[in-house]
Amino acid sequence: MEFLTKELIYQKSPQEITSLLYEAAIDDLSNAIHDIYNKQFIDANIKLKNVNDILHRFGVGLNYEAGIIADQLDALYNYMAERVIEGNLKKDPVILKEVLEILNRIADAWNASLKEKPNVKADYKRQKANAYEKQVLVYERDTNTVEEGK
């Protein structure tokens, strides 16, 4: 994940960024479990804090107008965050593997839905263009086209 630059991230759609965050959480959680087995508890703690930060961001980024699925995901993110804290306190890989399994399932579903909607990025750009057009009035004068803010 360190190869990502700010410019590269700005070129991604929100859906692609979410997919990258799932990947980062899975990588950090997998590596933290490995660190616990190797008794590298400080490294594991840092990675588990990153996982909880990502889980928190997933919860904040939910669109609650989407219906019950948003509420269910919120409950699931909260559950996973609590289990990560518990697994970190107890240094218990079994608890952390449970969270890893849930994260893998959600990430697989998310990535499958991204493959079914290849025009997500284009739709996002169209929405941005429409927002611009709502704020600018375009009309023609004799030979020049003039744009004015509303």
JSON list of C-alpha atoms in Angstrom, two decimals:
[
{"chain": "A", "resi": 1, "resn": "MET", "atom": "CA", "xyz": [0.00, 0.00, 0.00]},
{"chain": "A", "resi": 2, "resn": "GLU", "atom": "CA", "xyz": [2.95, 2.35, 0.38]},
{"chain": "A", "resi": 3, "resn": "PHE", "atom": "CA", "xyz": [3.22, 2.71, -3.40]},
{"chain": "A", "resi": 4, "resn": "LEU", "atom": "CA", "xyz": [0.02, 4.76, -3.47]},
{"chain": "A", "resi": 5, "resn": "THR", "atom": "CA", "xyz": [0.59, 8.45, -3.96]},
{"chain": "A", "resi": 6, "resn": "LYS", "atom": "CA", "xyz": [-1.92, 11.19, -3.28]},
{"chain": "A", "resi": 7, "resn": "GLU", "atom": "CA", "xyz": [-2.28, 11.76, -7.02]},
{"chain": "A", "resi": 8, "resn": "LEU", "atom": "CA", "xyz": [-3.06, 8.09, -7.62]},
{"chain": "A", "resi": 9, "resn": "ILE", "atom": "CA", "xyz": [-5.62, 8.09, -4.82]},
{"chain": "A", "resi": 10, "resn": "TYR", "atom": "CA", "xyz": [-7.36, 11.18, -6.23]},
{"chain": "A", "resi": 11, "resn": "GLN", "atom": "CA", "xyz": [-7.78, 9.33, -9.53]},
{"chain": "A", "resi": 12, "resn": "LYS", "atom": "CA", "xyz": [-9.69, 6.51, -7.81]},
{"chain": "A", "resi": 13, "resn": "SER", "atom": "CA", "xyz": [-13.44, 6.44, -7.37]},
{"chain": "A", "resi": 14, "resn": "PRO", "atom": "CA", "xyz": [-14.81, 6.26, -3.80]},
{"chain": "A", "resi": 15, "resn": "GLN", "atom": "CA", "xyz": [-15.68, 2.62, -4.44]},
{"chain": "A", "resi": 16, "resn": "GLU", "atom": "CA", "xyz": [-12.11, 1.81, -5.49]},
{"chain": "A", "resi": 17, "resn": "ILE", "atom": "CA", "xyz": [-10.73, 3.60, -2.42]},
{"chain": "A", "resi": 18, "resn": "THR", "atom": "CA", "xyz": [-13.04, 1.50, -0.23]},
{"chain": "A", "resi": 19, "resn": "SER", "atom": "CA", "xyz": [-11.69, -1.61, -1.91]},
{"chain": "A", "resi": 20, "resn": "LEU", "atom": "CA", "xyz": [-8.12, -0.46, -1.18]},
{"chain": "A", "resi": 21, "resn": "LEU", "atom": "CA", "xyz": [-9.04, 0.15, 2.46]},
{"chain": "A", "resi": 22, "resn": "TYR", "atom": "CA", "xyz": [-10.41, -3.40, 2.75]},
{"chain": "A", "resi": 23, "resn": "GLU", "atom": "CA", "xyz": [-7.15, -4.67, 1.30]},
{"chain": "A", "resi": 24, "resn": "ALA", "atom": "CA", "xyz": [-5.11, -2.60, 3.76]},
{"chain": "A", "resi": 25, "resn": "ALA", "atom": "CA", "xyz": [-7.17, -3.79, 6.73]},
{"chain": "A", "resi": 26, "resn": "ILE", "atom": "CA", "xyz": [-6.80, -7.43, 5.66]},
{"chain": "A", "resi": 27, "resn": "ASP", "atom": "CA", "xyz": [-3.04, -7.04, 5.15]},
{"chain": "A", "resi": 28, "resn": "ASP", "atom": "CA", "xyz": [-2.53, -5.32, 8.51]},
{"chain": "A", "resi": 29, "resn": "LEU", "atom": "CA", "xyz": [-4.68, -7.86, 10.34]},
{"chain": "A", "resi": 30, "resn": "SER", "atom": "CA", "xyz": [-2.90, -10.82, 8.71]},
{"chain": "A", "resi": 31, "resn": "ASN", "atom": "CA", "xyz": [0.49, -9.33, 9.55]},
{"chain": "A", "resi": 32, "resn": "ALA", "atom": "CA", "xyz": [-0.57, -8.57, 13.13]},
{"chain": "A", "resi": 33, "resn": "ILE", "atom": "CA", "xyz": [-1.59, -12.20, 13.64]},
{"chain": "A", "resi": 34, "resn": "HIS", "atom": "CA", "xyz": [1.81, -13.24, 12.31]},
{"chain": "A", "resi": 35, "resn": "ASP", "atom": "CA", "xyz": [3.51, -10.76, 14.67]},
{"chain": "A", "resi": 36, "resn": "ILE", "atom": "CA", "xyz": [1.61, -12.17, 17.66]},
{"chain": "A", "resi": 37, "resn": "TYR", "atom": "CA", "xyz": [2.76, -15.69, 16.81]},
{"chain": "A", "resi": 38, "resn": "ASN", "atom": "CA", "xyz": [6.33, -14.31, 16.67]},
{"chain": "A", "resi": 39, "resn": "LYS", "atom": "CA", "xyz": [5.85, -12.41, 19.96]},
{"chain": "A", "resi": 40, "resn": "GLN", "atom": "CA", "xyz": [6.38, -9.03, 18.26]},
{"chain": "A", "resi": 41, "resn": "PHE", "atom": "CA", "xyz": [3.61, -7.42, 20.26]},
{"chain": "A", "resi": 42, "resn": "ILE", "atom": "CA", "xyz": [4.52, -3.77, 19.63]},
{"chain": "A", "resi": 43, "resn": "ASP", "atom": "CA", "xyz": [4.39, -4.28, 15.85]},
{"chain": "A", "resi": 44, "resn": "ALA", "atom": "CA", "xyz": [1.12, -6.18, 16.21]},
{"chain": "A", "resi": 45, "resn": "ASN", "atom": "CA", "xyz": [-0.35, -3.36, 18.31]},
{"chain": "A", "resi": 46, "resn": "ILE", "atom": "CA", "xyz": [0.51, -0.75, 15.66]},
{"chain": "A", "resi": 47, "resn": "LYS", "atom": "CA", "xyz": [-1.09, -2.81, 12.90]},
{"chain": "A", "resi": 48, "resn": "LEU", "atom": "CA", "xyz": [-4.20, -3.56, 14.94]},
{"chain": "A", "resi": 49, "resn": "LYS", "atom": "CA", "xyz": [-4.64, 0.16, 15.65]},
{"chain": "A", "resi": 50, "resn": "ASN", "atom": "CA", "xyz": [-4.53, 0.73, 11.86]},
{"chain": "A", "resi": 51, "resn": "VAL", "atom": "CA", "xyz": [-7.21, -1.93, 11.39]},
{"chain": "A", "resi": 52, "resn": "ASN", "atom": "CA", "xyz": [-9.45, -0.25, 13.96]},
{"chain": "A", "resi": 53, "resn": "ASP", "atom": "CA", "xyz": [-8.89, 3.13, 12.32]},
{"chain": "A", "resi": 54, "resn": "ILE", "atom": "CA", "xyz": [-9.99, 1.71, 8.97]},
{"chain": "A", "resi": 55, "resn": "LEU", "atom": "CA", "xyz": [-13.04, 0.03, 10.56]},
{"chain": "A", "resi": 56, "resn": "HIS", "atom": "CA", "xyz": [-13.97, 3.37, 12.13]},
{"chain": "A", "resi": 57, "resn": "ARG", "atom": "CA", "xyz": [-13.67, 5.10, 8.75]},
{"chain": "A", "resi": 58, "resn": "PHE", "atom": "CA", "xyz": [-15.90, 2.46, 7.15]},
{"chain": "A", "resi": 59, "resn": "GLY", "atom": "CA", "xyz": [-18.57, 3.24, 9.73]},
{"chain": "A", "resi": 60, "resn": "VAL", "atom": "CA", "xyz": [-18.29, 7.00, 9.23]},
{"chain": "A", "resi": 61, "resn": "GLY", "atom": "CA", "xyz": [-18.49, 6.63, 5.45]},
{"chain": "A", "resi": 62, "resn": "LEU", "atom": "CA", "xyz": [-21.73, 4.67, 5.40]},
{"chain": "A", "resi": 63, "resn": "ASN", "atom": "CA", "xyz": [-24.66, 6.11, 3.48]},
{"chain": "A", "resi": 64, "resn": "TYR", "atom": "CA", "xyz": [-27.54, 5.58, 5.90]},
{"chain": "A", "resi": 65, "resn": "GLU", "atom": "CA", "xyz": [-30.04, 6.52, 3.19]},
{"chain": "A", "resi": 66, "resn": "ALA", "atom": "CA", "xyz": [-29.16, 3.19, 1.54]},
{"chain": "A", "resi": 67, "resn": "GLY", "atom": "CA", "xyz": [-31.47, 1.39, 3.95]},
{"chain": "A", "resi": 68, "resn": "ILE", "atom": "CA", "xyz": [-31.07, -1.47, 6.36]},
{"chain": "A", "resi": 69, "resn": "ILE", "atom": "CA", "xyz": [-27.83, -2.71, 4.81]},
{"chain": "A", "resi": 70, "resn": "ALA", "atom": "CA", "xyz": [-26.06, 0.43, 6.12]},
{"chain": "A", "resi": 71, "resn": "ASP", "atom": "CA", "xyz": [-27.32, -0.27, 9.65]},
{"chain": "A", "resi": 72, "resn": "GLN", "atom": "CA", "xyz": [-26.21, -3.89, 9.39]},
{"chain": "A", "resi": 73, "resn": "LEU", "atom": "CA", "xyz": [-22.76, -2.91, 8.13]},
{"chain": "A", "resi": 74, "resn": "ASP", "atom": "CA", "xyz": [-22.45, -0.35, 10.92]},
{"chain": "A", "resi": 75, "resn": "ALA", "atom": "CA", "xyz": [-23.22, -3.04, 13.52]},
{"chain": "A", "resi": 76, "resn": "LEU", "atom": "CA", "xyz": [-20.76, -5.40, 11.84]},
{"chain": "A", "resi": 77, "resn": "TYR", "atom": "CA", "xyz": [-17.98, -2.79, 11.74]},
{"chain": "A", "resi": 78, "resn": "ASN", "atom": "CA", "xyz": [-18.56, -2.01, 15.43]},
{"chain": "A", "resi": 79, "resn": "TYR", "atom": "CA", "xyz": [-18.48, -5.71, 16.30]},
{"chain": "A", "resi": 80, "resn": "MET", "atom": "CA", "xyz": [-15.22, -6.22, 14.39]},
{"chain": "A", "resi": 81, "resn": "ALA", "atom": "CA", "xyz": [-13.64, -3.15, 16.03]},
{"chain": "A", "resi": 82, "resn": "GLU", "atom": "CA", "xyz": [-14.53, -4.48, 19.49]},
{"chain": "A", "resi": 83, "resn": "ARG", "atom": "CA", "xyz": [-13.14, -7.92, 18.62]},
{"chain": "A", "resi": 84, "resn": "VAL", "atom": "CA", "xyz": [-9.89, -6.37, 17.34]},
{"chain": "A", "resi": 85, "resn": "ILE", "atom": "CA", "xyz": [-9.51, -4.53, 20.66]},
{"chain": "A", "resi": 86, "resn": "GLU", "atom": "CA", "xyz": [-10.23, -7.72, 22.59]},
{"chain": "A", "resi": 87, "resn": "GLY", "atom": "CA", "xyz": [-7.84, -9.74, 20.42]},
{"chain": "A", "resi": 88, "resn": "ASN", "atom": "CA", "xyz": [-5.16, -7.08, 20.87]},
{"chain": "A", "resi": 89, "resn": "LEU", "atom": "CA", "xyz": [-5.57, -7.00, 24.66]},
{"chain": "A", "resi": 90, "resn": "LYS", "atom": "CA", "xyz": [-5.50, -10.78, 24.98]},
{"chain": "A", "resi": 91, "resn": "LYS", "atom": "CA", "xyz": [-2.98, -11.23, 22.12]},
{"chain": "A", "resi": 92, "resn": "ASP", "atom": "CA", "xyz": [-5.34, -13.93, 20.87]},
{"chain": "A", "resi": 93, "resn": "PRO", "atom": "CA", "xyz": [-4.94, -14.88, 17.19]},
{"chain": "A", "resi": 94, "resn": "VAL", "atom": "CA", "xyz": [-8.19, -16.91, 17.25]},
{"chain": "A", "resi": 95, "resn": "ILE", "atom": "CA", "xyz": [-10.25, -13.78, 17.92]},
{"chain": "A", "resi": 96, "resn": "LEU", "atom": "CA", "xyz": [-8.36, -11.86, 15.22]},
{"chain": "A", "resi": 97, "resn": "LYS", "atom": "CA", "xyz": [-8.79, -14.68, 12.69]},
{"chain": "A", "resi": 98, "resn": "GLU", "atom": "CA", "xyz": [-12.55, -14.43, 13.20]},
{"chain": "A", "resi": 99, "resn": "VAL", "atom": "CA", "xyz": [-12.40, -10.73, 12.22]},
{"chain": "A", "resi": 100, "resn": "LEU", "atom": "CA", "xyz": [-10.12, -11.57, 9.29]},
{"chain": "A", "resi": 101, "resn": "GLU", "atom": "CA", "xyz": [-12.69, -14.06, 7.99]},
{"chain": "A", "resi": 102, "resn": "ILE", "atom": "CA", "xyz": [-15.47, -11.46, 8.18]},
{"chain": "A", "resi": 103, "resn": "LEU", "atom": "CA", "xyz": [-13.32, -8.82, 6.48]},
{"chain": "A", "resi": 104, "resn": "ASN", "atom": "CA", "xyz": [-12.40, -11.22, 3.68]},
{"chain": "A", "resi": 105, "resn": "ARG", "atom": "CA", "xyz": [-16.06, -12.04, 3.03]},
{"chain": "A", "resi": 106, "resn": "ILE", "atom": "CA", "xyz": [-17.10, -8.38, 2.91]},
{"chain": "A", "resi": 107, "resn": "ALA", "atom": "CA", "xyz": [-14.12, -7.47, 0.69]},
{"chain": "A", "resi": 108, "resn": "ASP", "atom": "CA", "xyz": [-14.93, -10.34, -1.71]},
{"chain": "A", "resi": 109, "resn": "ALA", "atom": "CA", "xyz": [-18.54, -9.17, -1.97]},
{"chain": "A", "resi": 110, "resn": "TRP", "atom": "CA", "xyz": [-17.43, -5.55, -2.43]},
{"chain": "A", "resi": 111, "resn": "ASN", "atom": "CA", "xyz": [-14.97, -6.46, -5.18]},
{"chain": "A", "resi": 112, "resn": "ALA", "atom": "CA", "xyz": [-17.58, -8.64, -6.92]},
{"chain": "A", "resi": 113, "resn": "SER", "atom": "CA", "xyz": [-20.03, -5.71, -6.94]},
{"chain": "A", "resi": 114, "resn": "LEU", "atom": "CA", "xyz": [-17.32, -3.44, -8.39]},
{"chain": "A", "resi": 115, "resn": "LYS", "atom": "CA", "xyz": [-16.84, -5.84, -11.30]},
{"chain": "A", "resi": 116, "resn": "GLU", "atom": "CA", "xyz": [-20.57, -5.72, -12.05]},
{"chain": "A", "resi": 117, "resn": "LYS", "atom": "CA", "xyz": [-20.57, -1.91, -12.21]},
{"chain": "A", "resi": 118, "resn": "PRO", "atom": "CA", "xyz": [-17.61, -0.89, -14.38]},
{"chain": "A", "resi": 119, "resn": "ASN", "atom": "CA", "xyz": [-19.04, 2.61, -15.03]},
{"chain": "A", "resi": 120, "resn": "VAL", "atom": "CA", "xyz": [-18.98, 3.71, -11.41]},
{"chain": "A", "resi": 121, "resn": "LYS", "atom": "CA", "xyz": [-16.05, 6.05, -12.00]},
{"chain": "A", "resi": 122, "resn": "ALA", "atom": "CA", "xyz": [-17.66, 7.58, -15.06]},
{"chain": "A", "resi": 123, "resn": "ASP", "atom": "CA", "xyz": [-20.92, 8.13, -13.17]},
{"chain": "A", "resi": 124, "resn": "TYR", "atom": "CA", "xyz": [-18.98, 9.85, -10.39]},
{"chain": "A", "resi": 125, "resn": "LYS", "atom": "CA", "xyz": [-17.35, 12.23, -12.89]},
{"chain": "A", "resi": 126, "resn": "ARG", "atom": "CA", "xyz": [-20.73, 12.92, -14.48]},
{"chain": "A", "resi": 127, "resn": "GLN", "atom": "CA", "xyz": [-22.16, 13.84, -11.06]},
{"chain": "A", "resi": 128, "resn": "LYS", "atom": "CA", "xyz": [-19.29, 16.26, -10.49]},
{"chain": "A", "resi": 129, "resn": "ALA", "atom": "CA", "xyz": [-19.89, 17.81, -13.92]},
{"chain": "A", "resi": 130, "resn": "ASN", "atom": "CA", "xyz": [-23.61, 18.16, -13.20]},
{"chain": "A", "resi": 131, "resn": "ALA", "atom": "CA", "xyz": [-22.83, 19.90, -9.91]},
{"chain": "A", "resi": 132, "resn": "TYR", "atom": "CA", "xyz": [-20.64, 22.36, -11.81]},
{"chain": "A", "resi": 133, "resn": "GLU", "atom": "CA", "xyz": [-23.34, 22.97, -14.40]},
{"chain": "A", "resi": 134, "resn": "LYS", "atom": "CA", "xyz": [-25.89, 23.75, -11.68]},
{"chain": "A", "resi": 135, "resn": "GLN", "atom": "CA", "xyz": [-23.69, 26.57, -10.42]},
{"chain": "A", "resi": 136, "resn": "VAL", "atom": "CA", "xyz": [-22.79, 28.09, -13.76]},
{"chain": "A", "resi": 137, "resn": "LEU", "atom": "CA", "xyz": [-25.12, 29.64, -16.30]},
{"chain": "A", "resi": 138, "resn": "VAL", "atom": "CA", "xyz": [-23.86, 29.37, -19.88]},
{"chain": "A", "resi": 139, "resn": "TYR", "atom": "CA", "xyz": [-25.29, 31.54, -22.62]},
{"chain": "A", "resi": 140, "resn": "GLU", "atom": "CA", "xyz": [-24.12, 32.96, -25.89]},
{"chain": "A", "resi": 141, "resn": "ARG", "atom": "CA", "xyz": [-23.57, 36.55, -26.88]},
{"chain": "A", "resi": 142, "resn": "ASP", "atom": "CA", "xyz": [-22.97, 37.70, -30.39]},
{"chain": "A", "resi": 143, "resn": "THR", "atom": "CA", "xyz": [-19.64, 35.91, -31.01]},
{"chain": "A", "resi": 144, "resn": "ASN", "atom": "CA", "xyz": [-18.49, 34.81, -27.56]},
{"chain": "A", "resi": 145, "resn": "THR", "atom": "CA", "xyz": [-19.75, 32.25, -25.10]},
{"chain": "A", "resi": 146, "resn": "VAL", "atom": "CA", "xyz": [-19.96, 33.61, -21.58]},
{"chain": "A", "resi": 147, "resn": "GLU", "atom": "CA", "xyz": [-20.14, 31.73, -18.27]},
{"chain": "A", "resi": 148, "resn": "GLU", "atom": "CA", "xyz": [-21.38, 33.40, -15.13]},
{"chain": "A", "resi": 149, "resn": "GLY", "atom": "CA", "xyz": [-21.86, 32.03, -11.62]},
{"chain": "A", "resi": 150, "resn": "LYS", "atom": "CA", "xyz": [-25.43, 31.96, -10.36]}
]
